[in-house]
mmCIF file of C-alpha atoms in Angstrom:
data_model
loop_
_atom_site.group_PDB
_atom_site.id
_atom_site.type_symbol
_atom_site.label_atom_id
_atom_site.label_comp_id
_atom_site.label_asym_id
_atom_site.label_seq_id
_atom_site.Cartn_x
_atom_site.Cartn_y
_atom_site.Cartn_z
ATOM 1 C CA MET F 1 0.435 -16.967 -18.915
ATOM 2 C CA ARG F 2 -2.859 -16.923 -17.027
ATOM 3 C CA HIS F 3 -2.927 -16.488 -13.292
ATOM 4 C CA PRO F 4 -4.816 -19.127 -11.337
ATOM 5 C CA ASP F 5 -8.428 -17.965 -11.028
ATOM 6 C CA VAL F 6 -8.327 -18.566 -7.288
ATOM 7 C CA LEU F 7 -5.500 -16.043 -6.809
ATOM 8 C CA ALA F 8 -6.226 -13.320 -9.359
ATOM 9 C CA PRO F 9 -8.920 -11.391 -7.484
ATOM 10 C CA GLN F 10 -7.510 -12.116 -4.030
ATOM 11 C CA LEU F 11 -3.998 -10.658 -4.193
ATOM 12 C CA ARG F 12 -2.981 -7.008 -4.175
ATOM 13 C CA PHE F 13 0.264 -5.408 -3.134
ATOM 14 C CA SER F 14 0.214 -4.195 0.473
ATOM 15 C CA HIS F 15 3.617 -3.202 1.867
ATOM 16 C CA ILE F 16 7.384 -3.522 1.689
ATOM 17 C CA GLY F 17 9.939 -4.163 4.398
ATOM 18 C CA PHE F 18 13.644 -3.578 4.014
ATOM 19 C CA PHE F 19 16.788 -3.670 6.091
ATOM 20 C CA VAL F 20 18.481 -0.408 7.062
ATOM 21 C CA ARG F 21 21.740 0.575 8.739
ATOM 22 C CA ASN F 22 20.509 3.593 10.726
ATOM 23 C CA ILE F 23 16.865 2.992 11.566
ATOM 24 C CA ASP F 24 16.327 6.308 13.350
ATOM 25 C CA GLN F 25 17.755 8.369 10.479
ATOM 26 C CA GLN F 26 15.705 6.423 7.938
ATOM 27 C CA ALA F 27 12.518 6.790 9.995
ATOM 28 C CA VAL F 28 13.003 10.559 10.227
ATOM 29 C CA PHE F 29 13.534 10.774 6.452
ATOM 30 C CA TYR F 30 10.381 8.824 5.575
ATOM 31 C CA LYS F 31 8.319 10.769 8.117
ATOM 32 C CA GLU F 32 9.643 14.279 7.461
ATOM 33 C CA VAL F 33 10.337 14.140 3.728
ATOM 34 C CA LEU F 34 7.621 11.751 2.515
ATOM 35 C CA GLY F 35 4.936 12.356 5.145
ATOM 36 C CA PHE F 36 4.650 8.851 6.560
ATOM 37 C CA THR F 37 3.292 8.377 10.081
ATOM 38 C CA GLU F 38 5.001 6.036 12.499
ATOM 39 C CA THR F 39 2.325 3.513 13.492
ATOM 40 C CA ASP F 40 4.462 1.257 15.682
ATOM 41 C CA ARG F 41 8.040 0.637 16.802
ATOM 42 C CA GLY F 42 9.605 -2.263 18.647
ATOM 43 C CA THR F 43 12.074 -5.112 18.736
ATOM 44 C CA LEU F 44 11.865 -8.707 17.617
ATOM 45 C CA PRO F 45 14.216 -11.605 18.333
ATOM 46 C CA THR F 46 15.698 -13.125 15.167
ATOM 47 C CA PRO F 47 18.231 -15.916 14.513
ATOM 48 C CA SER F 48 20.929 -13.257 14.056
ATOM 49 C CA GLY F 49 20.025 -11.210 17.139
ATOM 50 C CA GLU F 50 17.466 -8.643 18.155
ATOM 51 C CA ALA F 51 16.072 -6.517 15.311
ATOM 52 C CA ARG F 52 14.523 -3.076 15.698
ATOM 53 C CA LEU F 53 11.462 -2.367 13.556
ATOM 54 C CA VAL F 54 9.685 0.873 12.644
ATOM 55 C CA PHE F 55 6.290 0.644 10.922
ATOM 56 C CA LEU F 56 5.217 3.527 8.671
ATOM 57 C CA SER F 57 2.003 4.323 6.820
ATOM 58 C CA ARG F 58 0.208 7.099 4.948
ATOM 59 C CA ASP F 59 -3.113 5.216 4.961
ATOM 60 C CA PRO F 60 -5.211 4.696 8.104
ATOM 61 C CA ASP F 61 -6.516 1.439 6.618
ATOM 62 C CA GLU F 62 -2.974 0.033 6.385
ATOM 63 C CA HIS F 63 -1.059 -0.571 9.630
ATOM 64 C CA HIS F 64 2.114 -0.230 7.612
ATOM 65 C CA GLN F 65 3.076 0.362 4.021
ATOM 66 C CA ILE F 66 6.791 0.387 4.845
ATOM 67 C CA VAL F 67 8.569 -1.433 7.645
ATOM 68 C CA LEU F 68 12.180 -0.520 8.372
ATOM 69 C CA VAL F 69 14.238 -3.298 9.951
ATOM 70 C CA SER F 70 17.666 -2.881 11.527
ATOM 71 C CA GLY F 71 20.486 -5.163 10.453
ATOM 72 C CA ARG F 72 21.570 -4.072 6.983
ATOM 73 C CA PRO F 73 25.299 -4.855 6.843
ATOM 74 C CA SER F 74 27.493 -1.769 6.513
ATOM 75 C CA GLU F 75 29.869 -3.638 4.228
ATOM 76 C CA GLN F 76 27.106 -4.455 1.736
ATOM 77 C CA HIS F 77 28.102 -2.915 -1.601
ATOM 78 C CA PHE F 78 25.108 -3.889 -3.711
ATOM 79 C CA ASN F 79 21.554 -2.872 -2.899
ATOM 80 C CA VAL F 80 18.982 -5.370 -4.150
ATOM 81 C CA ILE F 81 16.234 -2.732 -3.973
ATOM 82 C CA ASN F 82 15.926 -1.170 -7.414
ATOM 83 C CA GLN F 83 13.316 1.358 -6.307
ATOM 84 C CA ILE F 84 10.473 2.038 -3.922
ATOM 85 C CA SER F 85 7.609 3.662 -5.837
ATOM 86 C CA LEU F 86 4.917 5.887 -4.363
ATOM 87 C CA LYS F 87 1.995 7.301 -6.347
ATOM 88 C CA ALA F 88 1.297 11.033 -6.012
ATOM 89 C CA ALA F 89 -2.241 12.421 -6.156
ATOM 90 C CA SER F 90 -1.705 14.804 -9.087
ATOM 91 C CA LEU F 91 0.845 16.308 -11.435
ATOM 92 C CA GLU F 92 0.732 19.540 -9.435
ATOM 93 C CA GLY F 93 1.349 17.558 -6.256
ATOM 94 C CA LEU F 94 4.301 15.800 -7.886
ATOM 95 C CA GLN F 95 5.745 19.175 -8.897
ATOM 96 C CA ALA F 96 5.340 20.467 -5.325
ATOM 97 C CA LEU F 97 7.111 17.362 -3.990
ATOM 98 C CA HIS F 98 9.925 17.939 -6.499
ATOM 99 C CA ARG F 99 10.348 21.521 -5.257
ATOM 100 C CA GLU F 100 10.464 20.284 -1.655
ATOM 101 C CA LEU F 101 13.043 17.636 -2.530
ATOM 102 C CA GLN F 102 15.151 20.305 -4.255
ATOM 103 C CA ARG F 103 14.894 22.458 -1.129
ATOM 104 C CA ARG F 104 16.056 19.525 1.002
ATOM 105 C CA LYS F 105 18.914 18.800 -1.429
ATOM 106 C CA VAL F 106 18.183 15.071 -1.696
ATOM 107 C CA GLY F 107 20.601 12.954 -3.696
ATOM 108 C CA GLU F 108 20.297 12.135 -7.396
ATOM 109 C CA LEU F 109 17.068 14.088 -7.996
ATOM 110 C CA ILE F 110 15.754 13.718 -11.540
ATOM 111 C CA ALA F 111 12.338 14.170 -13.186
ATOM 112 C CA VAL F 112 11.429 11.971 -16.162
ATOM 113 C CA THR F 113 8.558 10.721 -18.244
ATOM 114 C CA HIS F 114 8.047 7.062 -19.023
ATOM 115 C CA GLY F 115 5.242 8.005 -21.412
ATOM 116 C CA ASN F 116 2.747 6.168 -19.232
ATOM 117 C CA ALA F 117 3.838 8.065 -16.094
ATOM 118 C CA VAL F 118 5.728 11.127 -14.909
ATOM 119 C CA SER F 119 8.279 10.315 -12.228
ATOM 120 C CA VAL F 120 10.621 12.022 -9.815
ATOM 121 C CA TYR F 121 13.535 9.854 -8.657
ATOM 122 C CA PHE F 122 15.911 10.459 -5.736
ATOM 123 C CA ARG F 123 17.819 8.605 -3.014
ATOM 124 C CA ASP F 124 17.024 8.192 0.671
ATOM 125 C CA PRO F 125 19.876 8.635 3.200
ATOM 126 C CA GLU F 126 21.060 5.036 2.711
ATOM 127 C CA GLY F 127 20.982 5.157 -1.084
ATOM 128 C CA ASN F 128 17.673 3.407 -1.748
ATOM 129 C CA ARG F 129 16.099 4.846 -4.891
ATOM 130 C CA ILE F 130 12.641 6.349 -4.399
ATOM 131 C CA GLU F 131 10.201 7.047 -7.224
ATOM 132 C CA LEU F 132 7.278 9.439 -6.802
ATOM 133 C CA TYR F 133 4.976 9.328 -9.805
ATOM 134 C CA VAL F 134 1.618 10.026 -11.424
ATOM 135 C CA ASP F 135 0.141 8.019 -14.273
ATOM 136 C CA THR F 136 -0.652 9.578 -17.630
ATOM 137 C CA PRO F 137 -3.750 8.567 -19.598
ATOM 138 C CA TRP F 138 -1.548 6.817 -22.213
ATOM 139 C CA TYR F 139 0.506 3.721 -22.669
ATOM 140 C CA VAL F 140 3.808 3.534 -24.542
ATOM 141 C CA SER F 141 6.136 0.553 -24.936
ATOM 142 C CA GLN F 142 8.616 0.176 -22.090
ATOM 143 C CA PRO F 143 11.295 0.803 -21.072
ATOM 144 C CA CYS F 144 11.161 4.522 -21.744
ATOM 145 C CA ARG F 145 12.845 7.271 -19.743
ATOM 146 C CA VAL F 146 13.249 10.879 -20.886
ATOM 147 C CA GLU F 147 13.973 13.890 -18.677
ATOM 148 C CA VAL F 148 11.122 16.405 -18.424
ATOM 149 C CA PRO F 149 11.048 20.146 -17.785
ATOM 150 C CA ILE F 150 9.309 19.600 -14.421
ATOM 151 C CA ASP F 151 9.235 23.315 -13.574
ATOM 152 C CA LEU F 152 6.853 24.215 -16.422
ATOM 153 C CA PRO F 153 3.310 25.141 -15.378
ATOM 154 C CA ALA F 154 1.354 21.886 -14.964
ATOM 155 C CA ASP F 155 -0.801 22.323 -18.082
ATOM 156 C CA GLU F 156 2.270 23.068 -20.231
ATOM 157 C CA LEU F 157 4.159 20.122 -18.737
ATOM 158 C CA PHE F 158 1.203 17.806 -19.422
ATOM 159 C CA ALA F 159 1.053 19.017 -23.057
ATOM 160 C CA TRP F 160 4.840 18.511 -23.398
ATOM 161 C CA ILE F 161 4.562 14.940 -22.058
ATOM 162 C CA GLU F 162 1.612 14.108 -24.322
ATOM 163 C CA ALA F 163 3.363 15.475 -27.438
ATOM 164 C CA HIS F 164 6.419 13.392 -26.584
ATOM 165 C CA ALA F 165 4.407 10.237 -25.841
ATOM 166 C CA ARG F 166 2.473 10.453 -29.118
ATOM 167 C CA GLY F 167 5.737 9.932 -31.008
ATOM 168 C CA LEU F 168 6.704 6.784 -29.097
ATOM 169 C CA GLU F 169 6.229 3.145 -30.037
ATOM 170 C CA GLY F 170 3.032 1.552 -28.789
ATOM 171 C CA PHE F 171 1.247 4.831 -27.987
ATOM 172 C CA ARG F 172 -2.426 4.238 -27.179
ATOM 173 C CA PRO F 173 -4.961 5.166 -24.490
ATOM 174 C CA ARG F 174 -4.293 3.591 -21.092
ATOM 175 C CA ALA F 175 -7.855 2.193 -21.085
ATOM 176 C CA GLN F 176 -7.084 0.203 -24.242
ATOM 177 C CA TRP F 177 -3.837 -1.131 -22.764
ATOM 178 C CA ARG F 178 -5.633 -1.997 -19.519
ATOM 179 C CA ALA F 179 -8.301 -3.995 -21.380
ATOM 180 C CA GLU F 180 -5.554 -5.881 -23.228
ATOM 181 C CA MET F 181 -3.764 -6.693 -19.949
ATOM 182 C CA ALA F 182 -6.994 -7.752 -18.218
ATOM 183 C CA ALA F 183 -7.600 -10.198 -21.073
ATOM 184 C CA ARG F 184 -4.013 -11.520 -20.853
ATOM 185 C CA MET F 185 -4.445 -11.976 -17.111
ATOM 186 C CA GLY F 186 -7.702 -13.829 -17.566
ATOM 187 C CA LEU F 187 -9.674 -11.180 -15.689
ATOM 188 C CA THR F 188 -12.311 -10.458 -18.345
ATOM 189 C CA PRO F 189 -15.512 -12.422 -18.896
#
């Protein structure tokens, strides 16, 4: 399906907002563990009462990339957020973040490859799943999720991931996959 030409070049993902139970605890976690800066904080009247908001960003060009909003019901048993994904700058940086998360004893910490990315998953204090990841230069058919030996030296880990990816269905250079997707999206001349 082609996207309308008027929308395709004009939309890009900007930020996410989600409800939390303990806004102060969540704000501390995102600031101290993930390095976000609090850009604003305040209250807003809503139909169900006053909501507290905390705005967080890691980019000075974005007022907020995450907004935490009070009001998540404590009796809620199902979280509609599957994951919040943040891109790391490098494989070495991802490994350093993994070591820090281990040190902080975050919940459900696991490192995996998807073939097209290397990811570290864990939970924030309210159980929201966080993904930190770096892309690989390959594409493989999805879904794909295999644990990786994240503590290997970065060059050995990269070689391990590439050897694994080469044996998976759909393996090809990311640039080739990207060109295919651009054509499917109607973004090529």
